[in-house]
Short mmCIF file of C-alpha atoms and ligand atoms in Angstrom, two decimals:
data_model
loop_
_atom_site.label_atom_id
_atom_site.label_comp_id
_atom_site.label_asym_id
_atom_site.label_seq_id
_atom_site.Cartn_x
_atom_site.Cartn_y
_atom_site.Cartn_z
CA UNK A 1 0.00 0.00 0.00
CA UNK A 2 1.43 3.39 -0.84
CA UNK A 3 1.88 6.11 1.69
CA UNK A 4 -0.12 8.74 -0.06
CA UNK A 5 -3.27 7.37 1.43
CA UNK A 6 -6.61 9.03 1.02
CA UNK A 7 -8.23 6.66 3.40
CA UNK A 8 -11.67 7.56 4.68
CA UNK A 9 -11.90 9.24 8.04
CA UNK A 10 -12.78 5.97 9.71
CA UNK A 11 -10.81 2.88 10.29
CA UNK A 12 -11.33 1.15 7.02
CA UNK A 13 -11.47 -2.57 7.55
CA UNK A 14 -14.18 -3.84 5.29
CA UNK A 15 -15.21 -7.34 4.63
CA UNK A 16 -17.16 -7.92 1.45
CA UNK A 17 -18.88 -11.18 2.37
CA UNK A 18 -22.67 -11.45 2.67
CA UNK A 19 -23.92 -11.06 5.32
CA UNK A 20 -20.80 -11.27 7.48
CA UNK A 21 -18.59 -14.14 6.52
CA UNK A 22 -15.96 -15.73 8.69
CA UNK A 23 -12.44 -15.11 7.52
CA UNK A 24 -9.11 -16.49 8.55
CA UNK A 25 -7.75 -15.01 11.79
CA UNK A 26 -4.40 -14.13 10.22
CA UNK A 27 -6.22 -12.22 7.48
CA UNK A 28 -8.23 -10.32 10.08
CA UNK A 29 -5.04 -9.33 11.90
CA UNK A 30 -3.48 -8.18 8.66
CA UNK A 31 -6.56 -6.16 7.69
CA UNK A 32 -6.65 -4.54 11.10
CA UNK A 33 -2.96 -3.72 11.02
CA UNK A 34 -3.18 -2.17 7.55
CA UNK A 35 -6.19 -0.16 8.56
CA UNK A 36 -4.50 1.17 11.72
CA UNK A 37 -1.42 2.13 9.76
CA UNK A 38 -3.42 3.95 7.12
CA UNK A 39 -5.79 5.81 9.31
CA UNK A 40 -5.71 9.60 9.23
CA UNK A 41 -8.30 10.88 11.64
CA UNK A 42 -11.18 9.11 13.19
CA UNK A 43 -14.83 9.96 13.30
CA UNK A 44 -15.89 7.15 15.53
CA UNK A 45 -14.08 4.42 17.38
CA UNK A 46 -13.75 0.95 16.03
CA UNK A 47 -14.76 -1.86 18.35
CA UNK A 48 -12.92 -5.13 18.70
CA UNK A 49 -15.15 -7.80 20.17
CA UNK A 50 -13.75 -10.94 21.70
CA UNK A 51 -16.66 -13.35 21.95
CA UNK A 52 -16.67 -16.68 23.70
CA UNK A 53 -19.48 -19.22 23.58
CA UNK A 54 -19.99 -21.71 26.31
CA UNK A 55 -22.38 -24.50 27.15
CA UNK A 56 -22.18 -27.22 29.74
CA UNK A 57 -23.29 -29.46 26.88
CA UNK A 58 -19.93 -28.94 25.13
CA UNK A 59 -18.26 -31.58 27.29
CA UNK A 60 -20.65 -34.18 25.97
CA UNK A 61 -19.94 -33.53 22.32
CA UNK A 62 -18.02 -35.88 20.07
CA UNK A 63 -16.39 -35.28 16.69
CA UNK A 64 -19.12 -34.43 14.21
CA UNK A 65 -21.41 -32.90 16.84
CA UNK A 66 -18.77 -30.40 17.71
CA UNK A 67 -18.53 -29.29 14.10
CA UNK A 68 -22.30 -29.11 13.76
CA UNK A 69 -22.60 -26.94 16.86
CA UNK A 70 -19.82 -24.62 15.71
CA UNK A 71 -21.63 -24.36 12.37
CA UNK A 72 -24.85 -23.40 14.14
CA UNK A 73 -23.10 -20.82 16.29
CA UNK A 74 -21.36 -19.30 13.29
CA UNK A 75 -24.56 -19.15 11.29
CA UNK A 76 -26.33 -17.39 14.13
CA UNK A 77 -23.42 -15.05 14.85
CA UNK A 78 -22.98 -13.92 11.25
CA UNK A 79 -26.72 -13.37 10.92
CA UNK A 80 -26.52 -10.89 13.79
CA UNK A 81 -23.68 -8.92 12.20
CA UNK A 82 -23.56 -6.54 9.30
CA UNK A 83 -21.96 -7.21 5.97
CA UNK A 84 -19.23 -4.69 6.77
CA UNK A 85 -18.21 -6.45 9.98
CA UNK A 86 -15.07 -8.52 9.99
CA UNK A 87 -15.17 -11.78 11.89
CA UNK A 88 -12.66 -14.56 12.48
CA UNK A 89 -12.48 -17.62 14.69
CA UNK A 90 -9.62 -17.63 17.18
CA UNK A 91 -10.14 -21.01 18.80
CA UNK A 92 -12.83 -23.64 19.25
CA UNK A 93 -15.58 -21.45 20.64
CA UNK A 94 -14.08 -17.97 20.43
CA UNK A 95 -14.33 -15.29 17.77
CA UNK A 96 -13.01 -11.81 17.12
CA UNK A 97 -15.38 -9.34 15.46
CA UNK A 98 -14.36 -5.89 14.23
CA UNK A 99 -17.08 -3.25 13.93
CA UNK A 100 -16.10 0.04 12.34
CA UNK A 101 -17.14 3.59 13.02
CA UNK A 102 -19.53 2.97 15.86
CA UNK A 103 -19.84 4.90 19.11
CA UNK A 104 -19.73 3.16 22.46
CA UNK A 105 -23.51 2.96 22.64
CA UNK A 106 -23.68 1.29 19.26
CA UNK A 107 -20.95 -1.17 20.24
CA UNK A 108 -22.84 -1.99 23.40
CA UNK A 109 -26.06 -2.42 21.44
CA UNK A 110 -24.35 -4.84 19.08
CA UNK A 111 -23.10 -6.86 22.05
CA UNK A 112 -26.63 -6.91 23.44
CA UNK A 113 -27.99 -7.99 20.09
CA UNK A 114 -25.58 -10.90 20.10
CA UNK A 115 -26.54 -11.91 23.63
CA UNK A 116 -30.25 -11.67 22.82
CA UNK A 117 -29.66 -13.59 19.61
CA UNK A 118 -28.26 -16.47 21.59
CA UNK A 119 -30.97 -16.39 24.23
CA UNK A 120 -32.98 -18.99 22.35
CA UNK A 121 -32.18 -22.59 23.16
CA UNK A 122 -30.19 -24.69 20.75
CA UNK A 123 -31.05 -28.25 19.72
CA UNK A 124 -28.69 -31.02 18.78
CA UNK A 125 -29.34 -34.78 18.76
CA UNK A 126 -32.74 -34.18 20.28
CA UNK A 127 -31.16 -32.36 23.24
CA UNK A 128 -32.16 -28.84 24.09
CA UNK A 129 -29.56 -26.62 25.69
CA UNK A 130 -28.44 -23.03 26.01
CA UNK A 131 -25.28 -21.49 24.65
CA UNK A 132 -24.02 -18.64 26.82
CA UNK A 133 -22.05 -15.73 25.50
CA UNK A 134 -19.30 -13.66 27.11
CA UNK A 135 -18.15 -10.55 25.31
CA UNK A 136 -15.17 -8.28 25.87
CA UNK A 137 -14.86 -5.13 23.80
CA UNK A 138 -11.84 -2.92 23.27
CA UNK A 139 -11.93 0.15 21.10
CA UNK A 140 -9.57 1.85 18.76
CA UNK A 141 -8.02 4.38 19.05
CA UNK A 142 -9.23 5.58 22.46
CA UNK A 143 -7.96 2.61 24.33
CA UNK A 144 -4.94 1.39 22.47
CA UNK A 145 -3.38 1.80 19.04
CA UNK A 146 -1.61 -1.49 18.80
CA UNK A 147 -3.58 -4.29 17.17
CA UNK A 148 -2.25 -7.14 19.28
CA UNK A 149 -2.90 -5.17 22.44
CA UNK A 150 -6.43 -4.32 21.34
CA UNK A 151 -7.21 -7.98 20.90
CA UNK A 152 -5.55 -8.88 24.18
CA UNK A 153 -7.56 -6.23 26.04
CA UNK A 154 -10.79 -7.48 24.51
CA UNK A 155 -9.90 -11.06 25.42
CA UNK A 156 -9.05 -10.10 28.98
CA UNK A 157 -12.33 -8.26 29.34
CA UNK A 158 -14.17 -11.27 27.94
CA UNK A 159 -12.52 -13.49 30.57
CA UNK A 160 -13.61 -11.13 33.35
CA UNK A 161 -17.14 -11.12 31.96
CA UNK A 162 -17.11 -14.93 31.75
CA UNK A 163 -15.87 -15.26 35.30
CA UNK A 164 -18.67 -13.04 36.53
CA UNK A 165 -21.51 -14.98 35.08
CA UNK A 166 -23.21 -15.68 31.85
CA UNK A 167 -24.32 -13.47 29.04
CA UNK A 168 -22.33 -10.50 30.25
CA UNK A 169 -20.67 -7.74 28.29
CA UNK A 170 -17.48 -6.06 29.42
CA UNK A 171 -16.79 -2.81 27.63
CA UNK A 172 -15.07 -0.68 30.28
CA UNK A 173 -11.36 -0.35 30.91
CA UNK A 174 -9.70 -3.40 32.41
CA UNK A 175 -7.73 -1.13 34.68
CA UNK A 176 -10.97 -0.37 36.41
CA UNK A 177 -11.16 -3.24 38.87
CA UNK A 178 -14.56 -2.05 40.06
CA UNK A 179 -16.22 -2.74 36.75
CA UNK A 180 -17.79 -6.09 37.26
CA UNK A 181 -18.33 -5.56 40.94
CA UNK A 182 -20.10 -2.32 40.07
CA UNK A 183 -22.32 -4.05 37.52
CA UNK A 184 -23.25 -6.65 40.08
CA UNK A 185 -23.83 -4.00 42.70
CA UNK A 186 -26.10 -2.01 40.40
CA UNK A 187 -28.04 -5.10 39.48
CA UNK A 188 -28.65 -5.86 43.13
CA UNK A 189 -29.51 -2.25 43.98
CA UNK A 190 -32.03 -1.85 41.16
CA UNK A 191 -35.21 -3.04 42.94
CA UNK A 192 -34.63 -0.73 45.92
CA UNK A 193 -33.65 2.14 43.61
CA UNK A 194 -37.03 1.87 41.93
CA UNK A 195 -38.85 1.95 45.22
CA UNK A 196 -36.99 4.88 46.72
CA UNK A 197 -37.27 7.14 43.70
CA UNK A 198 -33.67 6.99 42.46
CA UNK A 199 -35.02 6.04 39.06
CA UNK A 200 -36.58 9.14 37.63
CA UNK A 201 -38.13 9.85 34.27
CA UNK A 202 -37.21 12.71 31.99
CA UNK A 203 -38.95 13.89 28.85
CA UNK A 204 -37.45 14.93 25.54
CA UNK A 205 -39.86 17.11 23.58
CA UNK A 206 -40.48 16.50 19.88
CA UNK A 207 -41.07 19.45 17.59
CA UNK A 208 -43.38 19.20 14.61
CA UNK A 209 -42.38 21.40 11.71
CA UNK A 210 -45.81 20.89 10.23
CA UNK A 211 -47.73 22.03 13.32
CA UNK A 212 -44.94 24.43 14.33
CA UNK A 213 -45.14 23.37 17.93
CA UNK A 214 -44.17 20.56 20.25
CA UNK A 215 -46.50 17.64 19.70
CA UNK A 216 -45.03 14.98 21.95
CA UNK A 217 -42.14 13.78 24.07
CA UNK A 218 -40.14 10.63 24.62
CA UNK A 219 -39.90 9.38 28.18
CA UNK A 220 -36.41 8.33 29.24
CA UNK A 221 -35.40 6.65 32.48
CA UNK A 222 -32.49 8.01 34.51
CA UNK A 223 -30.92 6.43 37.54
CA UNK A 224 -29.51 8.92 40.02
CA UNK A 225 -27.28 6.71 42.10
CA UNK A 226 -26.12 8.15 45.46
CA UNK A 227 -22.55 6.96 44.90
CA UNK A 228 -22.06 6.64 41.15
CA UNK A 229 -24.11 9.63 40.04
CA UNK A 230 -26.19 9.45 36.89
CA UNK A 231 -26.33 6.03 35.30
CA UNK A 232 -27.47 5.85 31.71
CA UNK A 233 -30.22 3.55 30.45
CA UNK A 234 -27.68 1.87 28.17
CA UNK A 235 -26.02 0.61 31.34
CA UNK A 236 -28.92 -0.27 33.58
CA UNK A 237 -31.61 -1.43 31.13
CA UNK A 238 -29.54 -4.52 30.21
CA UNK A 239 -29.05 -5.21 33.91
CA UNK A 240 -32.80 -4.89 34.43
CA UNK A 241 -33.40 -7.22 31.51
CA UNK A 242 -30.96 -9.78 32.86
CA UNK A 243 -32.34 -9.70 36.35
CA UNK A 244 -36.02 -9.89 35.46
CA UNK A 245 -36.68 -6.29 36.55
CA UNK A 246 -37.58 -4.98 33.14
CA UNK A 247 -41.33 -5.57 33.40
CA UNK A 248 -41.61 -3.66 36.65
CA UNK A 249 -39.45 -0.86 35.28
CA UNK A 250 -41.77 -0.50 32.29
CA UNK A 251 -44.81 -0.58 34.55
CA UNK A 252 -43.19 2.13 36.67
CA UNK A 253 -42.62 4.25 33.53
CA UNK A 254 -46.24 3.87 32.43
CA UNK A 255 -47.54 4.91 35.85
CA UNK A 256 -45.24 7.96 35.82
CA UNK A 257 -46.46 8.86 32.38
CA UNK A 258 -50.07 8.71 33.47
CA UNK A 259 -49.24 11.35 36.12
CA UNK A 260 -47.60 13.56 33.50
CA UNK A 261 -50.66 13.22 31.28
CA UNK A 262 -52.71 14.55 34.18
CA UNK A 263 -50.35 17.52 34.56
CA UNK A 264 -50.68 18.26 30.86
CA UNK A 265 -54.43 18.00 31.11
CA UNK A 266 -54.41 20.49 34.00
CA UNK A 267 -52.52 22.89 31.71
CA UNK A 268 -55.15 22.40 29.06
CA UNK A 269 -52.70 20.71 26.71
CA UNK A 270 -54.38 17.89 24.88
CA UNK A 271 -53.32 15.72 22.01
CA UNK A 272 -49.73 15.68 23.25
CA UNK A 273 -48.13 12.26 22.93
CA UNK A 274 -45.83 10.63 25.45
CA UNK A 275 -43.74 7.74 24.18
CA UNK A 276 -42.49 5.02 26.48
CA UNK A 277 -39.70 2.65 25.44
CA UNK A 278 -40.90 -0.89 25.86
CA UNK A 279 -38.27 -3.58 26.13
CA UNK A 280 -38.82 -6.52 23.80
CA UNK A 281 -38.27 -8.77 26.78
CA UNK A 282 -41.32 -7.27 28.50
CA UNK A 283 -43.38 -7.25 25.31
CA UNK A 284 -42.80 -10.93 24.78
CA UNK A 285 -43.69 -12.10 28.29
CA UNK A 286 -46.95 -13.97 28.69
CA UNK A 287 -48.17 -11.50 31.32
CA UNK A 288 -47.49 -8.39 29.23
CA UNK A 289 -50.96 -7.94 27.80
CA UNK A 290 -52.93 -8.57 30.98
CA UNK A 291 -50.67 -6.15 32.87
CA UNK A 292 -51.16 -3.53 30.20
CA UNK A 293 -54.91 -4.01 30.03
CA UNK A 294 -55.08 -3.58 33.78
CA UNK A 295 -53.07 -0.35 33.67
CA UNK A 296 -55.09 1.16 30.84
CA UNK A 297 -58.22 0.58 32.92
CA UNK A 298 -56.72 1.64 36.27
CA UNK A 299 -55.15 4.87 35.01
CA UNK A 300 -57.66 5.70 32.29
CA UNK A 301 -54.86 5.68 29.74
CA UNK A 302 -57.22 5.40 26.80
CA UNK A 303 -58.02 9.10 27.27
CA UNK A 304 -54.43 10.01 26.44
CA UNK A 305 -52.08 9.82 23.49
CA UNK A 306 -49.82 7.08 24.77
CA UNK A 307 -47.20 5.69 22.41
CA UNK A 308 -44.94 2.68 22.80
CA UNK A 309 -41.51 2.62 21.23
CA UNK A 310 -40.20 -0.75 20.23
CA UNK A 311 -36.86 -1.44 18.62
CA UNK A 312 -36.38 -3.02 15.22
CA UNK A 313 -34.50 -5.82 16.85
CA UNK A 314 -37.67 -7.33 18.19
CA UNK A 315 -39.34 -7.54 14.79
CA UNK A 316 -36.53 -9.54 13.45
CA UNK A 317 -37.22 -12.52 15.65
CA UNK A 318 -40.81 -12.95 16.65
CA UNK A 319 -42.87 -11.55 13.84
CA UNK A 320 -46.00 -13.72 14.07
CA UNK A 321 -46.56 -13.30 17.75
CA UNK A 322 -45.62 -9.66 17.55
CA UNK A 323 -48.11 -8.75 14.87
CA UNK A 324 -50.80 -10.19 17.11
CA UNK A 325 -49.64 -8.43 20.28
CA UNK A 326 -49.10 -5.11 18.50
CA UNK A 327 -52.65 -5.23 17.14
CA UNK A 328 -53.94 -5.86 20.63
CA UNK A 329 -51.92 -2.93 21.99
CA UNK A 330 -53.40 -0.71 19.31
CA UNK A 331 -56.89 -1.81 20.21
CA UNK A 332 -56.23 -0.38 23.65
CA UNK A 333 -55.68 3.00 21.96
CA UNK A 334 -51.89 2.96 22.17
CA UNK A 335 -49.84 3.91 19.14
CA UNK A 336 -46.73 2.07 18.04
CA UNK A 337 -43.43 3.69 17.12
CA UNK A 338 -40.53 1.80 15.63
CA UNK A 339 -37.37 3.04 17.34
CA UNK A 340 -33.84 3.29 15.92
CA UNK A 341 -35.28 2.78 12.44
CA UNK A 342 -32.68 2.02 9.82
CA UNK A 343 -30.17 0.32 12.08
CA UNK A 344 -31.80 -3.08 11.98
CA UNK A 345 -33.46 -5.37 9.58
CA UNK A 346 -36.99 -4.12 8.99
CA UNK A 347 -38.15 -5.21 5.58
CA UNK A 348 -40.70 -3.44 3.43
CA UNK A 349 -42.98 -6.39 4.07
CA UNK A 350 -42.78 -5.84 7.81
CA UNK A 351 -43.55 -2.16 7.36
CA UNK A 352 -46.75 -3.15 5.59
CA UNK A 353 -47.65 -6.07 7.89
CA UNK A 354 -47.06 -4.42 11.23
CA UNK A 355 -49.54 -1.96 12.68
CA UNK A 356 -46.99 0.85 12.96
CA UNK A 357 -47.95 4.48 13.39
CA UNK A 358 -44.51 6.04 13.34
CA UNK A 359 -40.91 5.24 12.55
CA UNK A 360 -38.13 7.04 14.40
CA UNK A 361 -35.20 7.47 12.08
CA UNK A 362 -31.98 6.69 13.91
CA UNK A 363 -29.56 9.49 14.78
CA UNK A 364 -26.83 7.93 12.64
CA UNK A 365 -28.78 8.93 9.50
CA UNK A 366 -29.14 12.52 10.67
CA UNK A 367 -25.64 13.25 11.91
CA UNK A 368 -24.10 15.60 9.38
CA UNK A 369 -26.98 15.03 6.93
CA UNK A 370 -26.59 18.54 5.45
CA UNK A 371 -23.15 17.59 4.13
CA UNK A 372 -23.90 14.04 3.06
CA UNK A 373 -26.20 13.65 0.04
CA UNK A 374 -26.39 9.89 0.55
CA UNK A 375 -28.04 10.46 3.93
CA UNK A 376 -30.44 12.96 2.36
CA UNK A 377 -31.36 10.40 -0.27
CA UNK A 378 -31.92 7.78 2.39
CA UNK A 379 -34.19 10.03 4.41
CA UNK A 380 -36.07 11.00 1.26
CA UNK A 381 -36.55 7.32 0.47
CA UNK A 382 -37.76 6.60 4.01
CA UNK A 383 -40.25 9.47 3.81
CA UNK A 384 -41.62 8.24 0.50
CA UNK A 385 -41.79 4.63 1.54
CA UNK A 386 -43.52 5.31 4.85
CA UNK A 387 -46.05 7.55 3.10
CA UNK A 388 -47.23 4.50 1.14
CA UNK A 389 -48.05 2.75 4.41
CA UNK A 390 -49.43 5.88 6.06
CA UNK A 391 -46.68 5.84 8.69
CA UNK A 392 -45.39 9.06 10.28
CA UNK A 393 -41.70 9.85 10.57
CA UNK A 394 -39.84 11.28 13.55
CA UNK A 395 -36.24 12.19 13.05
CA UNK A 396 -33.92 11.58 16.01
CA UNK A 397 -30.75 13.29 17.16
CA UNK A 398 -31.06 16.67 15.40
CA UNK A 399 -28.25 18.66 16.98
CA UNK A 400 -27.59 21.55 14.62
CA UNK A 401 -29.53 24.08 12.56
CA UNK A 402 -27.87 22.76 9.42
CA UNK A 403 -29.11 19.26 10.11
CA UNK A 404 -32.57 20.58 10.93
CA UNK A 405 -32.72 22.58 7.69
CA UNK A 406 -31.56 19.62 5.63
CA UNK A 407 -34.32 17.51 7.15
CA UNK A 408 -36.92 20.20 6.53
CA UNK A 409 -35.82 20.53 2.93
CA UNK A 410 -36.87 16.93 2.49
CA UNK A 411 -40.13 17.11 4.40
CA UNK A 412 -41.63 19.07 7.32
CA UNK A 413 -41.09 16.19 9.71
CA UNK A 414 -41.24 15.97 13.47
CA UNK A 415 -37.81 16.22 15.02
CA UNK A 416 -36.34 15.16 18.34
CA UNK A 417 -32.85 16.22 19.32
CA UNK A 418 -30.68 18.45 21.42
CA UNK A 419 -31.27 21.39 19.05
CA UNK A 420 -34.87 21.57 20.24
CA UNK A 421 -34.83 20.05 23.70
CA UNK A 422 -32.78 17.87 25.96
CA UNK A 423 -34.40 15.29 28.23
CA UNK A 424 -35.80 17.20 31.22
CA UNK A 425 -38.19 16.75 34.16
CA UNK A 426 -41.92 17.00 33.52
CA UNK A 427 -42.28 20.54 34.94
CA UNK A 428 -39.56 21.84 32.59
CA UNK A 429 -41.26 20.07 29.69
CA UNK A 430 -44.54 21.76 30.53
CA UNK A 431 -42.85 25.18 30.77
CA UNK A 432 -41.25 24.58 27.41
CA UNK A 433 -44.40 23.62 25.58
CA UNK A 434 -46.63 26.25 27.14
CA UNK A 435 -44.18 28.94 26.01
CA UNK A 436 -45.21 28.26 22.42
CA UNK A 437 -48.62 29.77 21.54
CA UNK A 438 -49.57 26.95 19.17
CA UNK A 439 -49.20 24.42 21.95
CA UNK A 440 -51.64 26.37 24.08
CA UNK A 441 -54.17 26.55 21.28
CA UNK A 442 -53.90 22.81 20.65
CA UNK A 443 -55.10 22.39 24.18
CA UNK A 444 -57.95 24.85 23.79
CA UNK A 445 -59.28 23.34 20.59
CA UNK A 446 -59.75 20.01 22.31
O1 G B 1 -32.72 4.59 21.34
P1 G B 1 -33.54 5.77 21.79
O2 G B 1 -34.10 6.55 20.65
O3 G B 1 -34.60 5.39 22.77
O4 G B 1 -32.51 6.71 22.54
C1 G B 1 -32.75 8.00 22.90
C2 G B 1 -31.45 8.50 23.47
O5 G B 1 -30.84 9.44 22.60
C3 G B 1 -31.60 9.20 24.80
O6 G B 1 -30.68 8.68 25.72
C4 G B 1 -31.32 10.66 24.49
O7 G B 1 -30.73 11.32 25.59
C5 G B 1 -30.38 10.57 23.31
N1 G B 1 -30.50 11.75 22.44
C6 G B 1 -31.61 12.43 22.18
N2 G B 1 -31.39 13.47 21.33
C7 G B 1 -30.07 13.44 21.06
C8 G B 1 -29.22 14.27 20.26
O8 G B 1 -29.62 15.24 19.63
N3 G B 1 -27.92 13.91 20.22
C9 G B 1 -27.43 12.84 20.90
N4 G B 1 -26.13 12.58 20.81
N5 G B 1 -28.20 12.04 21.66
C10 G B 1 -29.51 12.33 21.75
MN1 MN B 2 -36.56 5.55 22.03
#
């Protein structure tokens, strides 16, 4: 490779297989080394995942069975990755995956996707068993610039995760010995935190360019921990999901939201939507619907514009059951928003089959959209496609006026992002929306 490189601003390790295909480990190392050497400046870190699979059933496997199981694991793993990801096997049940240009949240989400992907039991020779996943992630260039070291760090983190239990992700620095202890501590503290009000809910207003006022808000959970300070949902939601707390957290959010609806009503603001993120793990439990039905009745939620946000991830796996449950949710008067749209695998067929009201276009499509025609084209295509199915579009993560203008040039969409409002307590939300005359009149019309 010559030295006059005009490499893109991201670490450019690209695999051309479809979807992700497993390559030789030596080749992966070489690709990674070349990419590190040729990198000019970064726009997002690159994540190196060290993934180990484990099952107590492994000890019972002989010859062919071993190969069959590895085949199954690889098929599943590659189906969860993107075409651009690079993946290689390092030993019997371990793999290295390289994901480019992704922020920490996105890396964490990918790790979660992998863990969720392997949460279904596996069958072999008429036996049913679970394969557990331990993941360590190191990231370039923040953590280390040397390829061997990056892989070693990821492996070390994976080992810590594996030692601490099953299906755990370790993304923090290894030199932080409190990491896993802290995760465990948070997991244990979660039930009490919910009871004593440490988990609070904030609201991020959404501005409609068409109505020229705020027409809704997304509800986001925050954990204000007395020792660790603010803990982000990306950290504690997975812990809640792992420890079976997710249903009660969602119930808690819905009850909070019903109180905020009452506050809005008192201010004469009607037709203002509040969107609650619903974890797929809660949605898919057998008690989900009865719990929801009870709450709608108890809190009179059918009077309000309640929305549920579900992630694309969930559609990917359980479509038949989901279509049914989503229809039932809608019959209760709740609208459905598809969150992080564009990052997953939603097909056009799913858009037409599912009773969706809104798609929320992921922030990654909006970042720098004014300077990237390909992103403008994508958004344009999404707007046109969703129109066919009578689905609304909310654009997430608008941070600058340029981005906002570029979005508006395509269509007068509803936008959510720091440019308009940050997540804030309900009283601040109400101050914000009542300061706009149109919002007041919306209330009066109703
Ligand atoms: O995946 P979901 O859409 O539920 O995530 C919403 C998250 O995005 C929240 O944690 C919120 O704080 C964050 N967020 C909202 N608007 C912006 C924005 O304009 N920029 C960035 N970087 N994050 C945002
Ligand atoms: Mn959301």
